[in-house]
Tab-separated table of C-alpha atoms in Angstrom:
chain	number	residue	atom	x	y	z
A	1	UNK	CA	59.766	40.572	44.854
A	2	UNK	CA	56.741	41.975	42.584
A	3	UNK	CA	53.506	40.556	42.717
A	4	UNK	CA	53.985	39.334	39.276
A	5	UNK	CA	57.055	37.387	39.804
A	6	UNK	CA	55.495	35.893	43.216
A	7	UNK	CA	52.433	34.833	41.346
A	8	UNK	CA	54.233	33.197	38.671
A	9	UNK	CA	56.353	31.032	41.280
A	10	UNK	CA	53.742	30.231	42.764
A	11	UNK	CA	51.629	28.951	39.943
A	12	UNK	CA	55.075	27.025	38.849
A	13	UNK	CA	55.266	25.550	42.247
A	14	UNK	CA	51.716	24.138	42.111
A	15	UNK	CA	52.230	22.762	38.770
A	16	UNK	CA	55.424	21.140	39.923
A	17	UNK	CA	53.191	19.745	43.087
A	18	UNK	CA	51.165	18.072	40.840
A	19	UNK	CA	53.843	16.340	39.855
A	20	UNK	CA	56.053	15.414	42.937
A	21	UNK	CA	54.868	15.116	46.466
A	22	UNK	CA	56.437	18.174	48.484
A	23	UNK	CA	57.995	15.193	50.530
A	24	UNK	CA	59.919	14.435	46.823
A	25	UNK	CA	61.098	18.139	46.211
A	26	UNK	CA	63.808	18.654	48.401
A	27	UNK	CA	64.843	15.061	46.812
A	28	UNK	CA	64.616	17.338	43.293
A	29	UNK	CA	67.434	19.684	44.558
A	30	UNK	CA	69.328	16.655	45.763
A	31	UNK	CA	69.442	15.251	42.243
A	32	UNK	CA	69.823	18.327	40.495
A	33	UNK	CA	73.161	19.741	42.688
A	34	UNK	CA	74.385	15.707	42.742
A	35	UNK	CA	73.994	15.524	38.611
A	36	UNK	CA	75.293	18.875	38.311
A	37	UNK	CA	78.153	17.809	40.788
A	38	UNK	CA	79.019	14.648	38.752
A	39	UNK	CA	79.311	17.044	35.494
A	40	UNK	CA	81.837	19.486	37.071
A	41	UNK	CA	83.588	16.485	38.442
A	42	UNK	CA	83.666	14.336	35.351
A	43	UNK	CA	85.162	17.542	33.515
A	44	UNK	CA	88.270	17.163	35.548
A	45	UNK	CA	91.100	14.098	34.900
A	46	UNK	CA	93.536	15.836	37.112
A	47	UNK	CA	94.279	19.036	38.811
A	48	UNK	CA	97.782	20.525	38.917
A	49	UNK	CA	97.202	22.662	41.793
A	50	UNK	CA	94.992	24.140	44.660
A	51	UNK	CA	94.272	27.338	42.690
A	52	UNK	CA	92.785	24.870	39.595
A	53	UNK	CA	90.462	22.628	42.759
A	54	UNK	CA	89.022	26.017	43.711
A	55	UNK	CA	88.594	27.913	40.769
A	56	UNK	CA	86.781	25.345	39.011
A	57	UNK	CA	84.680	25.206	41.964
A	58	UNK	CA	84.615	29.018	42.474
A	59	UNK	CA	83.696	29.889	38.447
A	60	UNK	CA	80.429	27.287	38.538
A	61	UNK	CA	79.089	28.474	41.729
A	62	UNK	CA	79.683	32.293	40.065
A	63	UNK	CA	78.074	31.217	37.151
A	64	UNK	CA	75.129	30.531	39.461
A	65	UNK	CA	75.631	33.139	41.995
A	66	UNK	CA	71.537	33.785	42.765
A	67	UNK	CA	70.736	30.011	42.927
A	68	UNK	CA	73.419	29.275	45.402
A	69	UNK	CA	72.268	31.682	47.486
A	70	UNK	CA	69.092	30.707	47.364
A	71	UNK	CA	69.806	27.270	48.248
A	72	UNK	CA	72.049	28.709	51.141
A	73	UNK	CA	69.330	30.091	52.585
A	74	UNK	CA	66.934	27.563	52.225
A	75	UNK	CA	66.023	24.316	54.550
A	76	UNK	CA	68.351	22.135	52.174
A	77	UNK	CA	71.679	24.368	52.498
A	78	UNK	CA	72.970	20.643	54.058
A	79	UNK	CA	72.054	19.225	50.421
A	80	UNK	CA	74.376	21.794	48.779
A	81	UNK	CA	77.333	21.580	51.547
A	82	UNK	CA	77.525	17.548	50.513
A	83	UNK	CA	77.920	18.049	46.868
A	84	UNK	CA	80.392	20.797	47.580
A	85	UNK	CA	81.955	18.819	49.874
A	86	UNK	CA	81.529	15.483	47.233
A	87	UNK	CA	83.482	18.613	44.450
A	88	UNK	CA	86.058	19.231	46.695
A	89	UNK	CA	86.956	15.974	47.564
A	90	UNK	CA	87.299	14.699	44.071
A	91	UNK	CA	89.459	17.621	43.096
A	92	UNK	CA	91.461	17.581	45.985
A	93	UNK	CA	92.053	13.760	45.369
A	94	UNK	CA	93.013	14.335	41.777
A	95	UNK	CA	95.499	16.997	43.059
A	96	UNK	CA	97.198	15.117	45.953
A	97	UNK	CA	97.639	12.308	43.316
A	98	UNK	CA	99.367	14.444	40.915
A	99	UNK	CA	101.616	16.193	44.050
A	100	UNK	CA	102.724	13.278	45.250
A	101	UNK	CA	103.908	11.411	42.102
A	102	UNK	CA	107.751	10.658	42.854
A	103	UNK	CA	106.798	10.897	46.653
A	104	UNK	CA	106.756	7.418	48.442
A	105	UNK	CA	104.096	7.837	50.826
A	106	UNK	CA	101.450	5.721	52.346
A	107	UNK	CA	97.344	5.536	51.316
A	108	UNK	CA	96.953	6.572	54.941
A	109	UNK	CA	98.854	9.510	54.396
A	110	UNK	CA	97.472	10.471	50.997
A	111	UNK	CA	93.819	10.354	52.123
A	112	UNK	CA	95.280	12.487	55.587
A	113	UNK	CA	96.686	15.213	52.950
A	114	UNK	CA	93.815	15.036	50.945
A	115	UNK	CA	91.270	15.036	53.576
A	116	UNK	CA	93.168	18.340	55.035
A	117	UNK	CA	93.062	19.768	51.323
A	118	UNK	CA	89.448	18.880	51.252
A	119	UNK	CA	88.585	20.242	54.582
A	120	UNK	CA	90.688	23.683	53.427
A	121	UNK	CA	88.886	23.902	50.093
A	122	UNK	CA	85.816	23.473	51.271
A	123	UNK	CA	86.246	25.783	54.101
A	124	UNK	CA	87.046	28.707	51.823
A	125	UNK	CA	84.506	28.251	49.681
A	126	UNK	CA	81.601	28.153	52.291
A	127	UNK	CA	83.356	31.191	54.164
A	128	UNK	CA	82.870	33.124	50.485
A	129	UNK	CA	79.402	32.269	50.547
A	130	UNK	CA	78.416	33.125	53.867
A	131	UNK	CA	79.886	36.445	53.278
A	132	UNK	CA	77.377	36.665	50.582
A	133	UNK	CA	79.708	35.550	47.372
A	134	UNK	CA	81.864	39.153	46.739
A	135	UNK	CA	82.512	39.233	43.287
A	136	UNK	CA	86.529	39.636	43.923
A	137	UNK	CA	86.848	36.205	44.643
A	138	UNK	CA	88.979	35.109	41.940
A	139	UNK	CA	91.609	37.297	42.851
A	140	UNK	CA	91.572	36.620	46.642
A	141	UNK	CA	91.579	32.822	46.241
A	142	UNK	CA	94.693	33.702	43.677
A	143	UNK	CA	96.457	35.375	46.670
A	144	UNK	CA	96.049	33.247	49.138
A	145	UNK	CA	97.118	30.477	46.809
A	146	UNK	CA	100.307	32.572	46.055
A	147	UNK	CA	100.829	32.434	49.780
A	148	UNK	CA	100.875	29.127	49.846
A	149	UNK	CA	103.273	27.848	47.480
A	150	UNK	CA	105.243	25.177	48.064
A	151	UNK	CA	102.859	24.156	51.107
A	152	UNK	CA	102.159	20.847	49.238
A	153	UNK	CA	105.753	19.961	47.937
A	154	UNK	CA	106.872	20.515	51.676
A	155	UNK	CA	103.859	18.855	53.615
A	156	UNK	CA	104.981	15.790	51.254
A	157	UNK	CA	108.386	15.613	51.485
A	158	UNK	CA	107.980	15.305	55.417
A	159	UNK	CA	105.587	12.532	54.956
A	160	UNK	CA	108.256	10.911	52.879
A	161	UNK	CA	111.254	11.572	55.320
A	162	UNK	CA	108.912	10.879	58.144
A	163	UNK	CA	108.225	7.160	56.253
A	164	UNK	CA	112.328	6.520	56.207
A	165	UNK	CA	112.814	7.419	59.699
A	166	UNK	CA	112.033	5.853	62.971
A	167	UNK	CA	109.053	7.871	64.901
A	168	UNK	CA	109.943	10.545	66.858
A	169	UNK	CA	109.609	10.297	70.345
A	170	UNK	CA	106.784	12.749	71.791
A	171	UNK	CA	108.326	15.948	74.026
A	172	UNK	CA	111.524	15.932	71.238
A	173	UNK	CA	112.825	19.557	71.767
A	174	UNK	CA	112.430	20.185	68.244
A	175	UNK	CA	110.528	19.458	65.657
A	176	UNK	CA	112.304	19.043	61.991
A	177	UNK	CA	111.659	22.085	59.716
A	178	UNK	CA	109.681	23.778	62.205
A	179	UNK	CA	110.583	27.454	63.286
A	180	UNK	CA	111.948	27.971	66.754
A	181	UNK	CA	110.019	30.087	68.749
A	182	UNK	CA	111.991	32.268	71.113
A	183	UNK	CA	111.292	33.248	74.563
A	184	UNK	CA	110.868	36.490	76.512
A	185	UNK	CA	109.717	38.391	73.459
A	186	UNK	CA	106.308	39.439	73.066
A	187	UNK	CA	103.833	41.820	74.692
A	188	UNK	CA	105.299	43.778	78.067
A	189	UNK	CA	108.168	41.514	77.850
């Protein structure tokens, strides 16, 4: 950092103490990442897929690449992980909802699904920006989303069936639409 550029942060931070206590500034960040939040959110009525939760997520967070990573490595990264985490959730919501229309499943199980989604978005995101935000995010988020196709559709419809049907007893010898794992295989075997 030059001397310049210190000494006009510095001056900027003294006017700003005069005036908020420091006590109030982290309380600034809060405000400013839960406002911004609420915009990003409030720009969104529904969400047709994963790949839409995280690249609106993804493009803002690019489009402020250098303050993000500031905040990352500040005192207050916490502050930034809720509002992400606030983003997510929202999103992930909104795309659950939409998913599951013509699925009869349970609150319970919608906020299990979209607790999972939130918990997976959120996830990647914070693994991208502990790596330092790489600029070809875009196009590994669109890959791994690729991947996962019809994860949703089938994580639902097993919810559904799983709603008609009496619980499974635990130790069943096979799981429904699970792959068989066979023995004997493997490494020196």
């Amino acid at each position: 950092m030059s001397g310049f550029t210190k000494q006009a942060i510095q001056a900027s931070f003294l006017k700003l103490l005069d005036t908020y206590p420091l006590r109030d500034i982290p309380a600034l960040l809060e405000q400013i990442l839960a406002d911004q939040a609420a915009a990003l959110v409030a720009s969104y009525q529904s969400v047709r897929s994963l790949e839409e939760c995280l690249s609106a997520v993804l493009e803002k967070l690019i489009a402020n690449k250098r303050r993000v990573q500031n905040i990352y490595c500040s005192v207050n990264r916490d502050v930034f992980e809720s509002a992400l985490m606030q983003v997510c959730g929202y999103l992930t919501g909104l795309y659950v909802d939409s998913a599951a229309q013509g699925f009869a499943i349970s609150a319970q199980d919608r906020e299990l699904v979209a607790g999972f989604y939130r918990g997976e978005c959120f996830g990647l995101i914070m693994d991208w920006v502990m790596r330092g935000m790489p600029d070809n995010v875009l196009a590994y988020f669109h890959q791994l989303c690729t991947l996962r196709q019809c994860m949703t559709e089938h994580l639902l419809r097993r919810i559904h069936t799983d709603t008609e049907e009496k619980p499974k007893q635990p130790g069943s010898a096979k799981e429904p639409g699970c792959f068989e794992v066979e023995s004997g295989g493997g490494v020196g075997g």
